Coordinates of N, CA, C and O in Angstrom, one line a residue:
M1 N 68.6 89.0 103.1 CA 69.4 89.4 104.3 C 70.8 89.7 103.9 O 71.2 89.4 102.8
R2 N 71.5 90.5 104.8 CA 72.9 90.9 104.4 C 73.8 90.5 105.5 O 73.4 90.3 106.7
I3 N 75.1 90.4 105.1 CA 76.1 90.2 106.1 C 77.3 91.1 105.8 O 77.5 91.5 104.7
I4 N 77.9 91.6 106.9 CA 79.1 92.4 106.8 C 80.3 91.6 107.2 O 80.3 91.0 108.3
V5 N 81.3 91.5 106.4 CA 82.5 90.7 106.7 C 83.7 91.7 106.7 O 83.8 92.7 105.9
Y6 N 84.7 91.4 107.5 CA 85.9 92.3 107.7 C 87.2 91.6 107.7 O 88.2 92.2 107.8
G7 N 87.2 90.3 107.5 CA 88.5 89.6 107.6 C 88.7 88.6 106.6 O 88.8 88.9 105.4
S8 N 88.9 87.3 107.0 CA 89.2 86.2 106.1 C 88.1 85.9 105.1 O 88.4 85.2 104.1
L9 N 86.9 86.4 105.3 CA 85.8 86.2 104.3 C 85.8 87.2 103.2 O 85.1 87.1 102.2
R10 N 86.6 88.3 103.3 CA 86.7 89.4 102.3 C 87.3 88.8 101.0 O 88.0 87.8 101.0
R11 N 87.0 89.5 99.9 CA 87.5 89.1 98.6 C 89.0 88.9 98.6 O 89.7 89.8 99.1
G12 N 89.5 87.9 98.0 CA 90.9 87.6 97.9 C 91.5 87.1 99.2 O 92.8 86.8 99.2
Q13 N 90.8 86.8 100.3 CA 91.3 86.3 101.5 C 91.0 84.8 101.6 O 90.3 84.2 100.8
G14 N 91.7 84.2 102.6 CA 91.7 82.7 102.7 C 90.3 82.0 102.8 O 90.2 80.9 102.3
N15 N 89.3 82.7 103.4 CA 88.0 82.1 103.5 C 86.9 82.7 102.5 O 85.7 82.5 102.7
S16 N 87.4 83.4 101.6 CA 86.5 84.1 100.7 C 85.6 83.1 99.9 O 84.5 83.5 99.4
H17 N 86.0 81.9 99.7 CA 85.2 80.9 99.0 C 83.9 80.7 99.7 O 82.9 80.3 99.0
W18 N 83.7 81.0 100.9 CA 82.4 80.9 101.6 C 81.4 81.9 101.1 O 80.2 81.7 101.2
M19 N 81.9 82.9 100.4 CA 81.0 84.0 99.9 C 80.8 83.8 98.4 O 80.2 84.7 97.8
T20 N 81.2 82.7 97.8 CA 81.0 82.5 96.3 C 79.6 82.7 95.8 O 79.4 83.3 94.8
N21 N 78.6 82.2 96.6 CA 77.2 82.4 96.1 C 76.5 83.6 96.7 O 75.3 83.7 96.6
A22 N 77.2 84.5 97.3 CA 76.7 85.7 97.9 C 76.8 86.8 96.9 O 77.6 86.8 96.0
Q23 N 75.9 87.8 97.0 CA 76.0 88.9 96.1 C 76.7 90.1 96.8 O 76.2 90.6 97.8
W24 N 77.9 90.5 96.2 CA 78.6 91.6 96.8 C 77.9 92.9 96.5 O 77.4 93.2 95.4
L25 N 77.6 93.6 97.6 CA 76.9 94.9 97.5 C 77.9 96.1 97.5 O 77.6 97.1 96.9
G26 N 79.0 96.0 98.2 CA 80.0 97.1 98.3 C 80.8 97.1 99.5 O 80.6 96.2 100.4
E27 N 81.7 98.0 99.5 CA 82.6 98.2 100.7 C 82.0 99.3 101.6 O 81.1 100.1 101.3
Y28 N 82.4 99.2 102.9 CA 81.9 100.1 103.9 C 82.9 100.2 105.0 O 83.5 99.2 105.4
R29 N 83.1 101.4 105.6 CA 84.0 101.6 106.7 C 83.1 101.9 107.9 O 82.4 103.0 107.9
I30 N 83.0 101.0 108.9 CA 82.0 101.1 110.0 C 82.7 101.6 111.2 O 83.8 101.1 111.5
A31 N 82.1 102.6 111.9 CA 82.7 103.2 113.1 C 82.2 102.5 114.3 O 81.1 101.9 114.3
G32 N 82.9 102.6 115.4 CA 82.6 102.1 116.7 C 83.0 100.6 117.0 O 82.5 100.0 117.8
Y33 N 84.1 100.2 116.2 CA 84.6 98.9 116.3 C 86.1 98.9 116.2 O 86.7 99.8 115.7
E34 N 86.7 97.9 116.8 CA 88.2 97.7 116.8 C 88.5 96.3 116.2 O 87.8 95.4 116.5
L35 N 89.6 96.2 115.5 CA 90.0 95.0 114.8 C 91.3 94.5 115.4 O 92.3 95.3 115.6
Y36 N 91.4 93.2 115.8 CA 92.5 92.6 116.4 C 93.0 91.3 115.6 O 92.1 90.7 114.9
D37 N 94.2 91.1 115.6 CA 94.8 90.0 114.9 C 94.9 88.7 115.7 O 95.5 88.7 116.8
L38 N 94.2 87.7 115.3 CA 94.2 86.4 116.0 C 95.1 85.4 115.2 O 95.2 84.2 115.6
G39 N 95.8 85.8 114.2 CA 96.7 84.9 113.5 C 96.2 84.8 112.0 O 96.4 85.6 111.2
H40 N 95.3 83.7 111.8 CA 94.8 83.5 110.5 C 93.5 84.2 110.2 O 93.0 84.2 109.1
Y41 N 92.9 84.8 111.2 CA 91.7 85.5 111.1 C 91.6 86.6 112.2 O 92.4 86.5 113.2
P42 N 90.7 87.6 112.0 CA 90.7 88.7 113.0 C 89.5 88.5 114.0 O 88.7 87.6 113.9
A43 N 89.6 89.4 115.0 CA 88.5 89.5 116.0 C 88.1 91.0 115.9 O 88.9 91.9 115.8
V44 N 86.8 91.2 116.0 CA 86.2 92.6 116.1 C 85.4 92.7 117.4 O 84.7 91.8 117.8
I45 N 85.7 93.8 118.1 CA 84.9 94.2 119.3 C 84.4 95.6 119.1 O 84.9 96.4 118.3
K46 N 83.4 95.9 119.9 CA 83.0 97.3 119.9 C 84.1 98.2 120.6 O 84.7 97.7 121.5
G47 N 84.3 99.4 120.0 CA 85.4 100.2 120.5 C 85.4 101.5 119.9 O 84.4 102.0 119.3
E48 N 86.5 102.2 119.9 CA 86.7 103.6 119.4 C 87.1 103.7 118.0 O 87.1 104.8 117.4
G49 N 87.4 102.6 117.3 CA 87.9 102.7 116.0 C 86.9 102.6 114.8 O 85.7 102.6 115.0
E50 N 87.5 102.4 113.6 CA 86.7 102.1 112.4 C 87.3 100.9 111.7 O 88.6 100.7 111.8
I51 N 86.5 100.1 111.1 CA 87.1 98.9 110.3 C 86.5 98.9 108.9 O 85.4 99.3 108.7
D52 N 87.4 98.4 108.0 CA 87.0 98.2 106.6 C 86.3 96.9 106.4 O 86.7 95.9 106.9
C53 N 85.1 96.9 105.8 CA 84.3 95.8 105.6 C 83.8 95.7 104.2 O 83.9 96.6 103.4
E54 N 83.2 94.5 103.9 CA 82.4 94.3 102.7 C 81.0 93.8 103.1 O 80.9 93.1 104.0
V55 N 80.0 94.3 102.3 CA 78.6 93.9 102.6 C 78.1 93.0 101.5 O 78.3 93.3 100.3
Y56 N 77.5 91.9 101.8 CA 76.9 91.0 100.9 C 75.5 90.7 101.2 O 75.0 90.7 102.3
R57 N 74.7 90.4 100.1 CA 73.4 89.9 100.2 C 73.5 88.4 100.2 O 74.2 87.8 99.3
I58 N 72.9 87.7 101.2 CA 73.1 86.3 101.3 C 71.7 85.7 101.6 O 70.7 86.4 101.9
D59 N 71.6 84.3 101.4 CA 70.4 83.6 101.8 C 70.5 82.9 103.1 O 71.7 82.9 103.6
S60 N 69.5 82.2 103.5 CA 69.6 81.6 104.8 C 70.5 80.4 104.9 O 71.1 80.1 105.9
S61 N 70.7 79.8 103.7 CA 71.7 78.6 103.7 C 73.1 79.1 103.9 O 73.9 78.5 104.6
I62 N 73.5 80.3 103.3 CA 74.8 80.8 103.5 C 75.0 81.3 105.0 O 76.0 81.0 105.6
L63 N 74.0 81.9 105.5 CA 74.0 82.3 106.9 C 74.2 81.1 107.8 O 75.0 81.1 108.8
A64 N 73.5 80.1 107.6 CA 73.6 78.8 108.4 C 75.1 78.3 108.3 O 75.6 77.8 109.3
E65 N 75.7 78.3 107.1 CA 77.0 77.8 106.9 C 78.0 78.7 107.7 O 78.9 78.2 108.3
L66 N 77.8 80.0 107.6 CA 78.7 80.9 108.3 C 78.6 80.8 109.8 O 79.5 80.8 110.6
D67 N 77.3 80.6 110.3 CA 77.1 80.4 111.7 C 77.8 79.1 112.2 O 78.4 79.1 113.2
E68 N 77.8 78.0 111.4 CA 78.4 76.8 111.7 C 79.9 77.0 111.8 O 80.6 76.6 112.7
L69 N 80.5 77.8 110.8 CA 81.9 78.1 110.7 C 82.3 78.8 112.0 O 83.3 78.5 112.7
K70 N 81.6 79.9 112.3 CA 81.9 80.7 113.5 C 81.6 80.0 114.8 O 82.4 80.1 115.8
N71 N 80.6 79.2 114.9 CA 80.2 78.5 116.1 C 81.1 77.4 116.4 O 81.2 76.9 117.6
D72 N 81.8 76.9 115.4 CA 82.8 75.8 115.7 C 83.9 76.3 116.7 O 84.4 75.5 117.4
T73 N 84.2 77.5 116.6 CA 85.2 78.1 117.5 C 84.6 78.6 118.8 O 85.3 78.8 119.8
R74 N 83.3 78.8 118.8 CA 82.6 79.4 120.0 C 83.2 80.7 120.5 O 83.2 81.1 121.6
D75 N 83.7 81.4 119.5 CA 84.4 82.7 119.8 C 83.6 83.9 119.4 O 84.0 85.0 119.7
Y76 N 82.5 83.7 118.6 CA 81.8 84.9 118.0 C 80.3 84.8 118.4 O 79.7 83.8 118.5
K77 N 79.7 86.0 118.3 CA 78.2 86.1 118.3 C 77.8 87.0 117.2 O 78.6 87.9 116.8
R78 N 76.7 86.8 116.7 CA 76.2 87.6 115.5 C 75.3 88.7 116.1 O 74.5 88.6 116.9
E79 N 75.5 90.0 115.5 CA 74.8 91.2 115.9 C 74.3 91.9 114.6 O 75.1 92.0 113.7
L80 N 73.1 92.5 114.6 CA 72.6 93.3 113.5 C 73.2 94.7 113.6 O 73.1 95.3 114.7
V81 N 73.8 95.2 112.5 CA 74.3 96.5 112.5 C 73.7 97.2 111.2 O 73.3 96.6 110.3
Q82 N 73.8 98.5 111.2 CA 73.3 99.3 110.1 C 74.4 99.6 109.1 O 75.5 100.0 109.5
T83 N 74.1 99.5 107.8 CA 75.1 99.9 106.8 C 74.4 100.7 105.7 O 73.1 100.8 105.8
P84 N 75.1 101.3 104.8 CA 74.4 102.0 103.7 C 73.5 101.1 102.8 O 72.7 101.6 102.1
Y85 N 73.7 99.8 102.9 CA 73.0 98.8 102.1 C 71.9 98.2 102.9 O 71.2 97.3 102.4
G86 N 71.6 98.7 104.0 CA 70.6 98.2 104.9 C 71.2 97.5 106.1 O 72.4 97.4 106.2
S87 N 70.4 97.0 107.0 CA 70.9 96.2 108.2 C 71.6 95.0 107.7 O 71.2 94.3 106.7
A88 N 72.7 94.6 108.4 CA 73.4 93.4 108.1 C 73.9 92.8 109.4 O 74.2 93.4 110.4
W89 N 74.1 91.4 109.3 CA 74.7 90.7 110.4 C 76.2 90.9 110.4 O 76.8 90.9 109.4
M90 N 76.7 91.0 111.6 CA 78.2 91.1 111.8 C 78.6 90.2 113.0 O 77.9 90.2 114.0
Y91 N 79.7 89.5 112.9 CA 80.2 88.6 113.9 C 81.1 89.4 114.8 O 82.1 90.0 114.4
L92 N 80.8 89.4 116.1 CA 81.7 90.1 117.1 C 82.4 89.0 118.0 O 81.8 88.0 118.4
Y93 N 83.6 89.3 118.4 CA 84.4 88.4 119.2 C 83.9 88.4 120.6 O 83.6 89.5 121.2
L94 N 83.9 87.3 121.3 CA 83.3 87.2 122.6 C 84.4 87.2 123.7 O 84.0 87.3 124.9
H95 N 85.6 87.1 123.4 CA 86.6 87.0 124.5 C 87.4 88.3 124.7 O 87.4 89.2 123.8
S96 N 88.3 88.3 125.7 CA 89.2 89.4 125.9 C 90.2 89.5 124.8 O 90.7 88.6 124.2
V97 N 90.5 90.8 124.4 CA 91.5 91.0 123.4 C 92.8 91.5 124.1 O 93.8 91.9 123.4
E98 N 92.9 91.4 125.4 CA 94.1 91.8 126.1 C 95.3 90.9 125.6 O 95.2 89.7 125.5
G99 N 96.3 91.6 125.2 CA 97.5 90.9 124.7 C 97.6 90.6 123.2 O 98.6 90.2 122.7
L100 N 96.4 90.9 122.6 CA 96.4 90.7 121.1 C 96.8 92.0 120.4 O 96.7 93.1 121.0
T101 N 97.3 91.9 119.2 CA 97.7 93.1 118.4 C 96.5 93.7 117.8 O 95.8 93.1 117.0
R102 N 96.3 95.0 118.1 CA 95.3 95.7 117.4 C 95.7 96.2 116.0 O 96.9 96.7 115.9
I103 N 94.9 96.1 115.1 CA 95.2 96.6 113.7 C 94.6 98.0 113.6 O 93.4 98.2 113.4
D104 N 95.4 99.0 113.9 CA 95.0 100.4 114.0 C 94.3 100.9 112.7 O 93.4 101.7 112.8
S105 N 94.7 100.4 111.6 CA 94.1 100.9 110.3 C 92.7 100.4 110.2 O 91.9 101.0 109.4
G106 N 92.3 99.3 110.9 CA 91.0 98.7 110.7 C 90.9 98.0 109.5 O 89.7 97.5 109.1
D107 N 91.9 97.7 108.8 CA 91.9 97.0 107.5 C 92.6 95.7 107.5 O 93.9 95.7 107.5
W108 N 91.9 94.6 107.6 CA 92.5 93.3 107.7 C 93.4 92.9 106.5 O 94.5 92.4 106.5
V109 N 92.9 93.3 105.3 CA 93.6 93.0 104.0 C 95.0 93.6 104.0 O 95.9 93.0 103.5
H110 N 95.1 94.8 104.5 CA 96.4 95.5 104.4 C 97.1 95.6 105.8 O 97.8 96.5 106.1
R111 N 96.8 94.7 106.7 CA 97.3 94.7 108.0 C 98.8 94.7 108.1 O 99.4 95.3 109.0
K112 N 99.5 94.0 107.2 CA 101.0 94.0 107.2 C 101.6 95.4 107.1 O 102.7 95.6 107.5
H113 N 100.9 96.3 106.5 CA 101.4 97.6 106.3 C 101.4 98.4 107.6 O 102.0 99.4 107.7
D114 N 100.6 97.9 108.6 CA 100.5 98.6 109.9 C 101.8 98.5 110.7 O 102.1 99.2 111.6
E115 N 102.6 97.4 110.4 CA 103.7 97.1 111.3 C 104.8 98.1 111.1 O 105.0 98.7 110.1

């Protein structure tokens, strides 16, 4: 199975250690989504933009760990999306993004350059 990550799980980011045992497949810019800044990590919702992501091959134990990480906040749901590497799971934000800063570039890693 595969997962698509767009924020703190990406290489070089604060939670990238969660992906240590995953196989990196490549980068991908996915259309139809918007990226918002929640502070230490981002929120993604369906929308008009594009976001920069990384796609990984994972096993069920990694998916279970990520589900636990995301479900601790009760802020995300997992949805299957299509990528050039095959279908992949992606976490979408469940709450309103009203009042949050949108990262227009769609790139969490380089978000400071948007300001």
